[in-house]
Amino acid sequence: MTHSDPRDPLEAAARHAHAWLASLDTRSVAATVSRDELRRRFEAPLPERGVPAAAVVDDLAGAAEGGQLASGSGRFFAWVIGGALPSSVAAEWLVSAWDQNATIYATSPVASVVEEVAGQWLLDLFRLPRTSSFAFTTGCQMAHFTALSAAREQVLRQVGWDVGRQGMSGSPPIRLLVSAIRHVSLDRALRYLGIGKDQLHVLPVEADGGIAPGTLSAALTVDGPTIVCLNAGDLNTGAFDDFRALVPLAHARGAWVHVDGAFGLFGRASRRYDALVEGMELADSWATDCHKWLNVPQDSGFVAVRHPDAHRRAMTIVDSYFVAEDKARDEIDWTPEWSRRARGFGVYAALRELGREGVAALIERNGAQCEALASGMAALPGVELVSPPRLNQALVRFLDLRDGATDANHDARTERVITAINASGEAFFGPSTWKGQRVMRICVVNWRTTTRDVERTIAAVRHALTIA
Ligand SMILES: Cc1ncc(COP(=O)(O)O)c(C=O)c1O
């Protein structure tokens, strides 16, 4: 391996990063080396002596080769991961170089101001109340945690309980009304907040994946502190709850409404999806991810809260060594962390690169590509469209075409076809179980995906069907 100029690790990193990005169109989307091989490359006793920084970067890039999933590729459709826009990748490099600690204004004035601006831009993009407070978190998981901390604080305060002072043991019980198809990151956020699984009141959903107003009304008849969690984009079907109908019902009973919009909140960036997202602005808190559909590199969640006082009370902490700056935004008032990455820069860069129109175009383009992938696959022999495209999600399964094939055979064929597609390196999908059947998820969430990527992917599926 050739080593770069030892004085220049950043040049080395830039070279490797360029090579990686340039290869996304041609390299295997799947990782190509085994765990054993990766361990062989990396495993070693803790080094006694150091080596020049540029050599570290070169060696790292060399040893990592093939161990990465090319999730930034335009033919990656698994989970909900999202690509990375060039400006936000570059901004994240600067964030690392500047190494700002975005805890309070005093530890990085510019990080505080940029978060302030980027947060306002997101409220504007999502058409949420501009007086909402917000925070940049590691992801949607911690956005839920932050929002639900504020919710817990407010619903308990309404019955005279100060959770910050009195804690949770002995507190009045909180009723948690959640959808049967919620993302489990909500359960985990609630667990962190002292609310266990058995305390969740799970509401069944209708055929469209939404909670019926009658179901919610019936669950709201019990008085007391109540939080309702609604879905903006189920990760299997893209299902949305009917916010216009449900939020007023919850508010009429004094409940707090939280929305999981990990990717679905971005539906509000385009008028095309108004039928799905209308009424979402009525809720009390919203959680989303900029590392998903805004295509900022990972570690970029966002939470907005209609009630800044509750949000601040749930998060803030003060110590004598802080330096307070009048009127400045201290991030620690709004986030669960102390020292933290300056997350506003990547978001600011992505929003500047795309603008409001560019974000809308990205959402609409990916939505159309999801439709093209679903219809292109459904036209192939033995492919069943299990859930039609909604926003950017669809489900298909691959049938075992032998006479008398059972559901178990269809499940097994679905697994085999997904494995064959991923092994081809041409495209990458993930499985899921939907209504008891194994399915393949189609999730389109990347600025890089082109019409050509869609065609290549359908060709890869066609080929996989011939061998699996
Ligand atoms: C609907 C939904 N909510 C929450 C999450 C959790 O987000 P994160 O991984 O950013 O914490 C995800 C992740 O895919 C999701 O799809």
Short mmCIF file of C-alpha atoms and ligand atoms in Angstrom, two decimals:
data_model
loop_
_atom_site.label_atom_id
_atom_site.label_comp_id
_atom_site.label_asym_id
_atom_site.label_seq_id
_atom_site.Cartn_x
_atom_site.Cartn_y
_atom_site.Cartn_z
CA MET A 1 0.00 0.00 0.00
CA THR A 2 1.29 3.46 -0.86
CA HIS A 3 1.17 6.02 1.89
CA SER A 4 0.32 9.68 1.27
CA ASP A 5 2.42 12.55 2.48
CA PRO A 6 2.50 11.93 6.24
CA ARG A 7 1.72 15.57 6.85
CA ASP A 8 -1.55 15.39 5.01
CA PRO A 9 -4.16 12.97 6.37
CA LEU A 10 -6.98 15.23 5.20
CA GLU A 11 -5.76 15.02 1.59
CA ALA A 12 -5.65 11.26 1.98
CA ALA A 13 -9.19 11.21 3.36
CA ALA A 14 -10.42 13.42 0.52
CA ARG A 15 -8.82 11.11 -2.04
CA HIS A 16 -10.40 8.01 -0.52
CA ALA A 17 -13.76 9.72 -0.13
CA HIS A 18 -13.73 10.82 -3.78
CA ALA A 19 -12.84 7.31 -4.88
CA TRP A 20 -15.66 5.88 -2.78
CA LEU A 21 -18.26 8.29 -4.10
CA ALA A 22 -17.08 7.83 -7.70
CA SER A 23 -17.46 4.07 -7.33
CA LEU A 24 -21.06 4.11 -6.11
CA ASP A 25 -22.47 3.58 -9.58
CA THR A 26 -20.26 0.61 -10.41
CA ARG A 27 -19.35 -1.10 -7.15
CA SER A 28 -21.40 -3.85 -5.49
CA VAL A 29 -24.17 -2.36 -3.39
CA ALA A 30 -23.74 -5.23 -0.91
CA ALA A 31 -20.61 -5.67 1.16
CA THR A 32 -18.23 -8.07 -0.56
CA VAL A 33 -16.02 -9.30 2.26
CA SER A 34 -16.92 -11.58 5.15
CA ARG A 35 -16.86 -10.77 8.83
CA ASP A 36 -13.94 -13.17 9.23
CA GLU A 37 -12.01 -11.29 6.59
CA LEU A 38 -12.79 -7.94 8.20
CA ARG A 39 -11.68 -9.22 11.60
CA ARG A 40 -8.51 -10.55 10.01
CA ARG A 41 -7.78 -7.13 8.55
CA PHE A 42 -8.49 -5.11 11.67
CA GLU A 43 -7.84 -7.39 14.63
CA ALA A 44 -4.50 -6.70 16.28
CA PRO A 45 -3.23 -6.00 19.77
CA LEU A 46 -3.48 -2.37 20.87
CA PRO A 47 -0.53 -0.73 19.07
CA GLU A 48 2.36 0.20 21.35
CA ARG A 49 3.58 2.88 18.96
CA GLY A 50 1.73 5.26 16.72
CA VAL A 51 2.10 5.71 12.97
CA PRO A 52 1.78 8.89 10.88
CA ALA A 53 -1.78 10.15 10.57
CA ALA A 54 -1.96 9.90 6.77
CA ALA A 55 -0.81 6.29 6.96
CA VAL A 56 -3.62 5.60 9.44
CA VAL A 57 -6.13 7.01 6.94
CA ASP A 58 -4.69 5.08 4.00
CA ASP A 59 -4.58 1.84 5.96
CA LEU A 60 -8.10 2.35 7.26
CA ALA A 61 -9.52 2.96 3.79
CA GLY A 62 -7.64 -0.05 2.42
CA ALA A 63 -8.74 -2.40 5.18
CA ALA A 64 -12.37 -1.20 5.05
CA GLU A 65 -12.66 -1.85 1.32
CA GLY A 66 -15.56 -4.17 0.59
CA GLY A 67 -16.83 -4.07 4.16
CA GLN A 68 -19.10 -1.12 3.55
CA LEU A 69 -22.66 -1.34 2.39
CA ALA A 70 -23.03 1.12 -0.50
CA SER A 71 -26.15 2.58 1.08
CA GLY A 72 -25.44 5.85 -0.71
CA SER A 73 -25.92 4.09 -4.05
CA GLY A 74 -28.97 4.91 -6.14
CA ARG A 75 -29.86 1.20 -6.09
CA PHE A 76 -30.04 0.77 -2.32
CA PHE A 77 -33.65 0.33 -1.14
CA ALA A 78 -33.35 -1.39 2.26
CA TRP A 79 -34.41 0.00 5.67
CA VAL A 80 -34.85 3.81 5.48
CA ILE A 81 -31.30 5.05 5.28
CA GLY A 82 -31.04 7.88 2.78
CA GLY A 83 -28.11 9.13 0.73
CA ALA A 84 -25.82 12.04 1.52
CA LEU A 85 -25.89 15.26 -0.48
CA PRO A 86 -22.47 16.55 -1.52
CA SER A 87 -22.76 19.83 0.38
CA SER A 88 -23.77 18.09 3.60
CA VAL A 89 -20.94 15.55 3.34
CA ALA A 90 -18.50 18.41 2.88
CA ALA A 91 -20.09 20.43 5.69
CA GLU A 92 -19.71 17.39 7.97
CA TRP A 93 -15.99 17.28 7.13
CA LEU A 94 -15.75 20.89 8.26
CA VAL A 95 -17.69 20.08 11.42
CA SER A 96 -15.08 17.44 12.25
CA ALA A 97 -12.21 19.76 11.41
CA TRP A 98 -13.67 22.59 13.48
CA ASP A 99 -14.52 20.08 16.24
CA GLN A 100 -17.00 22.41 17.84
CA ASN A 101 -18.73 21.35 21.04
CA ALA A 102 -22.34 22.36 20.44
CA THR A 103 -23.47 22.36 24.07
CA ILE A 104 -24.04 26.04 24.76
CA TYR A 105 -23.60 29.24 22.81
CA ALA A 106 -20.33 29.92 24.62
CA THR A 107 -18.74 26.63 23.48
CA SER A 108 -19.46 27.43 19.84
CA PRO A 109 -21.27 30.64 18.92
CA VAL A 110 -21.56 29.66 15.26
CA ALA A 111 -22.94 26.17 15.98
CA SER A 112 -25.67 27.74 18.11
CA VAL A 113 -26.62 30.30 15.46
CA VAL A 114 -26.56 27.80 12.59
CA GLU A 115 -28.80 25.39 14.54
CA GLU A 116 -31.17 28.27 15.20
CA VAL A 117 -31.40 29.07 11.49
CA ALA A 118 -31.53 25.45 10.29
CA GLY A 119 -34.23 24.64 12.86
CA GLN A 120 -36.38 27.54 11.69
CA TRP A 121 -35.89 26.44 8.08
CA LEU A 122 -37.10 22.94 8.95
CA LEU A 123 -40.20 24.29 10.74
CA ASP A 124 -40.88 26.31 7.60
CA LEU A 125 -40.25 23.35 5.26
CA PHE A 126 -42.57 21.10 7.29
CA ARG A 127 -45.17 23.86 7.69
CA LEU A 128 -45.17 23.48 11.48
CA PRO A 129 -45.93 26.29 13.97
CA ARG A 130 -43.01 28.72 13.77
CA THR A 131 -43.09 29.28 17.53
CA SER A 132 -42.25 25.61 18.17
CA SER A 133 -39.02 24.79 19.95
CA PHE A 134 -36.72 22.24 18.36
CA ALA A 135 -33.57 20.22 18.82
CA PHE A 136 -31.10 18.35 16.65
CA THR A 137 -30.64 14.83 17.98
CA THR A 138 -28.68 11.74 16.93
CA GLY A 139 -31.71 10.32 15.13
CA CYS A 140 -35.44 9.82 15.33
CA GLN A 141 -35.06 7.48 18.30
CA MET A 142 -33.69 10.32 20.43
CA ALA A 143 -36.09 12.79 18.82
CA HIS A 144 -38.89 10.60 20.22
CA PHE A 145 -37.17 10.53 23.58
CA THR A 146 -36.89 14.32 23.64
CA ALA A 147 -40.48 14.92 22.53
CA LEU A 148 -41.93 12.32 24.90
CA SER A 149 -39.90 13.77 27.79
CA ALA A 150 -41.62 17.08 27.10
CA ALA A 151 -44.97 15.29 26.82
CA ARG A 152 -44.44 13.47 30.12
CA GLU A 153 -43.45 16.72 31.81
CA GLN A 154 -46.56 18.53 30.56
CA VAL A 155 -49.24 15.87 31.10
CA LEU A 156 -48.00 15.21 34.63
CA ARG A 157 -47.73 18.92 35.44
CA GLN A 158 -51.39 19.27 34.40
CA VAL A 159 -52.30 16.97 37.32
CA GLY A 160 -49.96 18.70 39.76
CA TRP A 161 -46.94 16.38 39.47
CA ASP A 162 -43.49 17.83 38.81
CA VAL A 163 -41.58 14.93 37.24
CA GLY A 164 -38.26 16.80 37.29
CA ARG A 165 -38.49 17.07 41.08
CA GLN A 166 -40.64 14.12 42.07
CA GLY A 167 -39.54 11.52 39.52
CA MET A 168 -41.66 8.69 38.23
CA SER A 169 -42.12 6.36 41.18
CA GLY A 170 -45.44 7.17 42.72
CA SER A 171 -46.43 9.51 39.89
CA PRO A 172 -49.98 9.43 38.53
CA PRO A 173 -50.06 6.80 35.76
CA ILE A 174 -49.73 8.08 32.18
CA ARG A 175 -51.90 6.43 29.56
CA LEU A 176 -49.96 5.83 26.37
CA LEU A 177 -52.16 5.25 23.33
CA VAL A 178 -50.06 3.86 20.50
CA SER A 179 -50.71 2.37 17.08
CA ALA A 180 -50.44 -1.38 16.55
CA ILE A 181 -48.01 -0.62 13.69
CA ARG A 182 -45.82 1.92 15.52
CA HIS A 183 -42.05 1.85 15.06
CA VAL A 184 -40.42 0.14 18.03
CA SER A 185 -38.12 3.10 18.63
CA LEU A 186 -41.19 4.61 20.35
CA ASP A 187 -41.32 1.70 22.80
CA ARG A 188 -37.65 2.18 23.53
CA ALA A 189 -38.00 5.94 24.06
CA LEU A 190 -40.86 5.24 26.47
CA ARG A 191 -38.81 2.60 28.27
CA TYR A 192 -36.08 5.21 28.83
CA LEU A 193 -38.79 7.42 30.33
CA GLY A 194 -39.96 4.82 32.83
CA ILE A 195 -42.99 3.69 30.83
CA GLY A 196 -42.95 -0.04 30.18
CA LYS A 197 -44.50 -2.20 27.47
CA ASP A 198 -47.36 -3.36 29.68
CA GLN A 199 -48.38 0.25 30.18
CA LEU A 200 -48.97 0.80 26.45
CA HIS A 201 -52.55 0.80 25.28
CA VAL A 202 -52.20 -0.55 21.74
CA LEU A 203 -54.82 0.64 19.25
CA PRO A 204 -55.67 -1.63 16.31
CA VAL A 205 -55.47 -0.15 12.82
CA GLU A 206 -57.83 -0.36 9.86
CA ALA A 207 -56.97 -1.90 6.47
CA ASP A 208 -55.26 1.35 5.39
CA GLY A 209 -52.94 1.19 8.42
CA GLY A 210 -54.55 4.13 10.23
CA ILE A 211 -56.30 4.24 13.60
CA ALA A 212 -60.05 4.74 13.18
CA PRO A 213 -61.47 7.83 14.94
CA GLY A 214 -63.94 5.60 16.79
CA THR A 215 -61.09 3.45 18.10
CA LEU A 216 -59.24 6.46 19.45
CA SER A 217 -62.41 7.99 20.94
CA ALA A 218 -63.18 4.78 22.78
CA ALA A 219 -59.65 4.68 24.20
CA LEU A 220 -59.84 8.30 25.31
CA THR A 221 -62.72 7.81 27.72
CA VAL A 222 -60.42 7.30 30.73
CA ASP A 223 -59.49 10.58 32.47
CA GLY A 224 -55.90 11.34 33.43
CA PRO A 225 -52.54 12.19 31.86
CA THR A 226 -52.59 10.83 28.30
CA ILE A 227 -50.16 10.78 25.38
CA VAL A 228 -51.23 9.64 21.91
CA CYS A 229 -48.56 8.57 19.39
CA LEU A 230 -49.54 8.71 15.72
CA ASN A 231 -47.79 7.50 12.58
CA ALA A 232 -46.63 9.60 9.67
CA GLY A 233 -45.28 6.89 7.41
CA ASP A 234 -45.19 3.27 8.51
CA LEU A 235 -41.93 1.75 7.38
CA ASN A 236 -43.64 -1.19 5.70
CA THR A 237 -46.58 0.39 3.95
CA GLY A 238 -46.04 4.14 4.27
CA ALA A 239 -49.35 4.31 6.17
CA PHE A 240 -50.35 7.61 7.76
CA ASP A 241 -52.83 8.22 10.52
CA ASP A 242 -55.66 10.63 9.78
CA PHE A 243 -54.36 13.62 11.71
CA ARG A 244 -57.25 15.90 10.85
CA ALA A 245 -59.69 13.51 12.47
CA LEU A 246 -57.55 12.14 15.32
CA VAL A 247 -55.64 15.11 16.74
CA PRO A 248 -58.76 17.15 17.68
CA LEU A 249 -60.25 14.09 19.40
CA ALA A 250 -57.12 13.70 21.52
CA HIS A 251 -56.94 17.41 22.29
CA ALA A 252 -60.57 17.49 23.35
CA ARG A 253 -59.54 15.09 26.15
CA GLY A 254 -56.42 17.08 27.07
CA ALA A 255 -54.01 14.50 25.58
CA TRP A 256 -50.63 15.31 24.05
CA VAL A 257 -50.21 14.09 20.47
CA HIS A 258 -46.80 12.99 19.25
CA VAL A 259 -46.09 12.17 15.59
CA ASP A 260 -43.48 9.68 14.38
CA GLY A 261 -42.50 11.26 11.07
CA ALA A 262 -39.05 9.69 10.72
CA PHE A 263 -39.39 9.99 6.96
CA GLY A 264 -43.10 10.84 6.58
CA LEU A 265 -42.70 14.38 7.88
CA PHE A 266 -40.93 15.08 4.59
CA GLY A 267 -44.26 14.48 2.85
CA ARG A 268 -45.05 18.01 4.04
CA ALA A 269 -42.31 19.41 1.84
CA SER A 270 -44.41 18.66 -1.26
CA ARG A 271 -48.04 19.63 -1.90
CA ARG A 272 -48.49 16.33 -3.75
CA TYR A 273 -48.90 14.46 -0.47
CA ASP A 274 -51.32 16.86 1.22
CA ALA A 275 -53.98 14.16 1.49
CA LEU A 276 -51.63 12.13 3.68
CA VAL A 277 -50.11 14.87 5.79
CA GLU A 278 -52.92 17.34 6.37
CA GLY A 279 -53.65 18.06 10.01
CA MET A 280 -50.21 16.94 11.15
CA GLU A 281 -49.45 20.54 12.11
CA LEU A 282 -52.13 20.29 14.83
CA ALA A 283 -50.05 17.85 16.91
CA ASP A 284 -47.90 18.75 19.94
CA SER A 285 -44.60 17.22 18.90
CA TRP A 286 -42.98 15.80 15.78
CA ALA A 287 -39.91 13.60 15.37
CA THR A 288 -38.03 13.09 12.13
CA ASP A 289 -34.65 12.34 10.60
CA CYS A 290 -32.57 14.58 8.40
CA HIS A 291 -30.27 11.60 7.80
CA LYS A 292 -33.16 9.89 6.05
CA TRP A 293 -34.93 11.98 3.42
CA LEU A 294 -32.98 15.21 3.64
CA ASN A 295 -29.94 13.10 2.74
CA VAL A 296 -27.65 14.44 5.43
CA PRO A 297 -25.00 11.92 6.63
CA GLN A 298 -26.03 9.70 9.58
CA ASP A 299 -26.46 11.15 13.09
CA SER A 300 -28.99 13.80 12.22
CA GLY A 301 -32.42 13.65 13.87
CA PHE A 302 -34.80 16.54 14.51
CA VAL A 303 -37.57 17.12 16.99
CA ALA A 304 -40.04 20.00 17.13
CA VAL A 305 -42.31 20.75 20.08
CA ARG A 306 -45.33 23.05 20.09
CA HIS A 307 -44.81 23.84 23.80
CA PRO A 308 -41.33 25.30 24.31
CA ASP A 309 -41.82 25.62 28.09
CA ALA A 310 -42.48 21.91 28.52
CA HIS A 311 -39.62 21.04 26.16
CA ARG A 312 -37.20 23.27 27.99
CA ARG A 313 -38.24 22.10 31.46
CA ALA A 314 -37.78 18.48 30.35
CA MET A 315 -34.26 19.03 29.00
CA THR A 316 -32.55 22.03 30.56
CA ILE A 317 -29.82 21.88 33.18
CA VAL A 318 -27.57 24.58 34.54
CA ASP A 319 -24.17 24.45 36.17
CA SER A 320 -21.95 27.16 37.58
CA TYR A 321 -19.29 26.70 34.91
CA PHE A 322 -21.67 27.54 32.05
CA VAL A 323 -21.28 30.94 30.50
CA ALA A 324 -24.70 32.37 29.75
CA GLU A 325 -25.11 34.68 26.78
CA ASP A 326 -28.19 36.85 26.83
CA LYS A 327 -30.76 35.79 24.19
CA ALA A 328 -28.45 33.19 22.66
CA ARG A 329 -29.60 29.63 22.04
CA ASP A 330 -27.94 27.19 24.41
CA GLU A 331 -28.49 23.79 22.79
CA ILE A 332 -28.40 22.04 26.18
CA ASP A 333 -31.76 23.61 26.98
CA TRP A 334 -33.36 21.47 24.28
CA THR A 335 -31.30 18.30 23.81
CA PRO A 336 -30.77 15.21 25.95
CA GLU A 337 -26.98 15.34 25.47
CA TRP A 338 -24.23 17.44 26.98
CA SER A 339 -21.18 17.58 24.69
CA ARG A 340 -22.42 17.01 21.18
CA ARG A 341 -21.68 17.28 17.49
CA ALA A 342 -22.67 20.49 15.74
CA ARG A 343 -25.51 18.90 13.79
CA GLY A 344 -26.98 22.06 12.35
CA PHE A 345 -24.28 22.50 9.70
CA GLY A 346 -25.11 19.40 7.65
CA VAL A 347 -28.80 20.30 7.68
CA TYR A 348 -28.11 23.93 6.82
CA ALA A 349 -25.93 22.82 3.88
CA ALA A 350 -28.48 20.33 2.52
CA LEU A 351 -31.29 22.88 2.72
CA ARG A 352 -29.17 25.48 0.97
CA GLU A 353 -28.11 23.03 -1.74
CA LEU A 354 -31.69 21.94 -2.49
CA GLY A 355 -33.84 24.86 -1.45
CA ARG A 356 -37.54 24.34 -0.77
CA GLU A 357 -38.11 23.42 -4.42
CA GLY A 358 -35.27 20.94 -4.49
CA VAL A 359 -36.53 19.12 -1.39
CA ALA A 360 -40.03 18.90 -2.90
CA ALA A 361 -38.57 17.62 -6.17
CA LEU A 362 -36.54 14.98 -4.31
CA ILE A 363 -39.59 13.73 -2.40
CA GLU A 364 -41.72 13.61 -5.55
CA ARG A 365 -39.00 11.98 -7.65
CA ASN A 366 -38.40 9.24 -5.08
CA GLY A 367 -42.17 8.72 -4.79
CA ALA A 368 -42.44 8.25 -8.57
CA GLN A 369 -39.43 5.91 -8.54
CA CYS A 370 -41.05 3.80 -5.83
CA GLU A 371 -44.13 3.51 -8.08
CA ALA A 372 -41.98 2.56 -11.09
CA LEU A 373 -40.11 -0.09 -9.10
CA ALA A 374 -43.30 -1.57 -7.69
CA SER A 375 -45.12 -1.70 -11.04
CA GLY A 376 -42.01 -2.93 -12.87
CA MET A 377 -41.59 -5.78 -10.40
CA ALA A 378 -45.31 -6.60 -10.27
CA ALA A 379 -45.19 -7.17 -14.05
CA LEU A 380 -42.65 -9.99 -13.58
CA PRO A 381 -43.86 -13.59 -13.26
CA GLY A 382 -44.58 -14.68 -9.70
CA VAL A 383 -44.29 -11.24 -8.15
CA GLU A 384 -47.17 -10.14 -5.97
CA LEU A 385 -47.67 -6.53 -5.00
CA VAL A 386 -48.53 -6.88 -1.31
CA SER A 387 -48.81 -3.19 -0.48
CA PRO A 388 -49.09 -0.56 -3.22
CA PRO A 389 -46.72 2.41 -3.22
CA ARG A 390 -47.56 5.02 -0.64
CA LEU A 391 -45.24 8.04 -0.41
CA ASN A 392 -41.97 6.12 -0.93
CA GLN A 393 -42.73 2.64 0.44
CA ALA A 394 -44.14 -0.51 -1.14
CA LEU A 395 -44.10 -4.25 -0.43
CA VAL A 396 -43.81 -7.18 -2.81
CA ARG A 397 -43.38 -10.91 -2.34
CA PHE A 398 -42.09 -13.63 -4.59
CA LEU A 399 -44.35 -16.62 -5.07
CA ASP A 400 -43.24 -20.21 -5.29
CA LEU A 401 -44.84 -21.14 -8.62
CA ARG A 402 -44.93 -24.89 -8.01
CA ASP A 403 -48.36 -26.51 -7.79
CA GLY A 404 -49.64 -26.68 -4.24
CA ALA A 405 -47.08 -24.21 -2.91
CA THR A 406 -47.90 -23.08 0.62
CA ASP A 407 -47.40 -19.75 2.37
CA ALA A 408 -44.25 -21.21 3.90
CA ASN A 409 -42.97 -21.93 0.35
CA HIS A 410 -43.77 -18.36 -0.73
CA ASP A 411 -41.96 -17.03 2.35
CA ALA A 412 -38.92 -19.17 1.55
CA ARG A 413 -38.89 -18.05 -2.10
CA THR A 414 -39.17 -14.42 -1.03
CA GLU A 415 -36.10 -14.85 1.17
CA ARG A 416 -34.22 -16.63 -1.62
CA VAL A 417 -34.99 -13.92 -4.19
CA ILE A 418 -33.94 -11.13 -1.82
CA THR A 419 -30.69 -12.99 -1.12
CA ALA A 420 -30.08 -13.44 -4.85
CA ILE A 421 -30.74 -9.76 -5.65
CA ASN A 422 -28.41 -8.62 -2.88
CA ALA A 423 -25.74 -11.15 -3.84
CA SER A 424 -25.76 -9.78 -7.39
CA GLY A 425 -24.42 -6.48 -6.08
CA GLU A 426 -26.74 -4.67 -8.50
CA ALA A 427 -29.37 -3.62 -5.96
CA PHE A 428 -30.05 -4.08 -2.27
CA PHE A 429 -33.37 -4.69 -0.50
CA GLY A 430 -34.48 -5.74 2.96
CA PRO A 431 -37.13 -8.22 4.11
CA SER A 432 -39.96 -7.72 6.53
CA THR A 433 -42.98 -9.61 7.80
CA TRP A 434 -46.33 -8.09 6.91
CA LYS A 435 -49.59 -9.66 8.05
CA GLY A 436 -47.77 -12.92 8.67
CA GLN A 437 -46.09 -13.06 5.25
CA ARG A 438 -42.46 -12.54 4.41
CA VAL A 439 -42.16 -9.60 2.02
CA MET A 440 -39.53 -7.45 0.37
CA ARG A 441 -39.61 -3.76 1.25
CA ILE A 442 -39.10 -1.14 -1.45
CA CYS A 443 -37.99 2.14 0.11
CA VAL A 444 -36.73 4.97 -2.11
CA VAL A 445 -35.07 7.78 -0.20
CA ASN A 446 -31.98 8.88 -2.08
CA TRP A 447 -31.12 11.91 -4.23
CA ARG A 448 -28.82 9.69 -6.35
CA THR A 449 -31.51 7.31 -7.59
CA THR A 450 -32.11 7.76 -11.32
CA THR A 451 -34.44 6.27 -13.93
CA ARG A 452 -31.48 4.17 -15.05
CA ASP A 453 -31.09 2.85 -11.48
CA VAL A 454 -34.75 1.85 -11.50
CA GLU A 455 -34.27 -0.01 -14.80
CA ARG A 456 -31.09 -1.74 -13.58
CA THR A 457 -32.88 -2.77 -10.41
CA ILE A 458 -35.85 -4.29 -12.22
CA ALA A 459 -33.41 -6.16 -14.47
CA ALA A 460 -31.61 -7.45 -11.36
CA VAL A 461 -34.90 -8.66 -9.89
CA ARG A 462 -35.81 -10.34 -13.20
CA HIS A 463 -32.49 -12.17 -13.17
CA ALA A 464 -32.79 -13.16 -9.51
CA LEU A 465 -36.17 -14.73 -10.27
CA THR A 466 -34.49 -17.03 -12.79
CA ILE A 467 -31.98 -18.38 -10.27
CA ALA A 468 -33.77 -18.37 -6.91
C1 LIG B 1 -40.88 5.20 11.21
C2 LIG B 1 -39.56 5.21 11.93
N1 LIG B 1 -39.49 5.77 13.15
C3 LIG B 1 -38.33 5.83 13.84
C4 LIG B 1 -37.17 5.31 13.34
C5 LIG B 1 -35.90 5.39 14.13
O1 LIG B 1 -35.05 6.33 13.55
P1 LIG B 1 -33.48 6.43 13.89
O2 LIG B 1 -32.89 5.17 13.37
O3 LIG B 1 -33.00 7.62 13.17
O4 LIG B 1 -33.34 6.57 15.37
C6 LIG B 1 -37.19 4.73 12.06
C7 LIG B 1 -35.96 4.14 11.49
O5 LIG B 1 -35.95 3.61 10.39
C8 LIG B 1 -38.42 4.69 11.34
O6 LIG B 1 -38.49 4.16 10.11
#
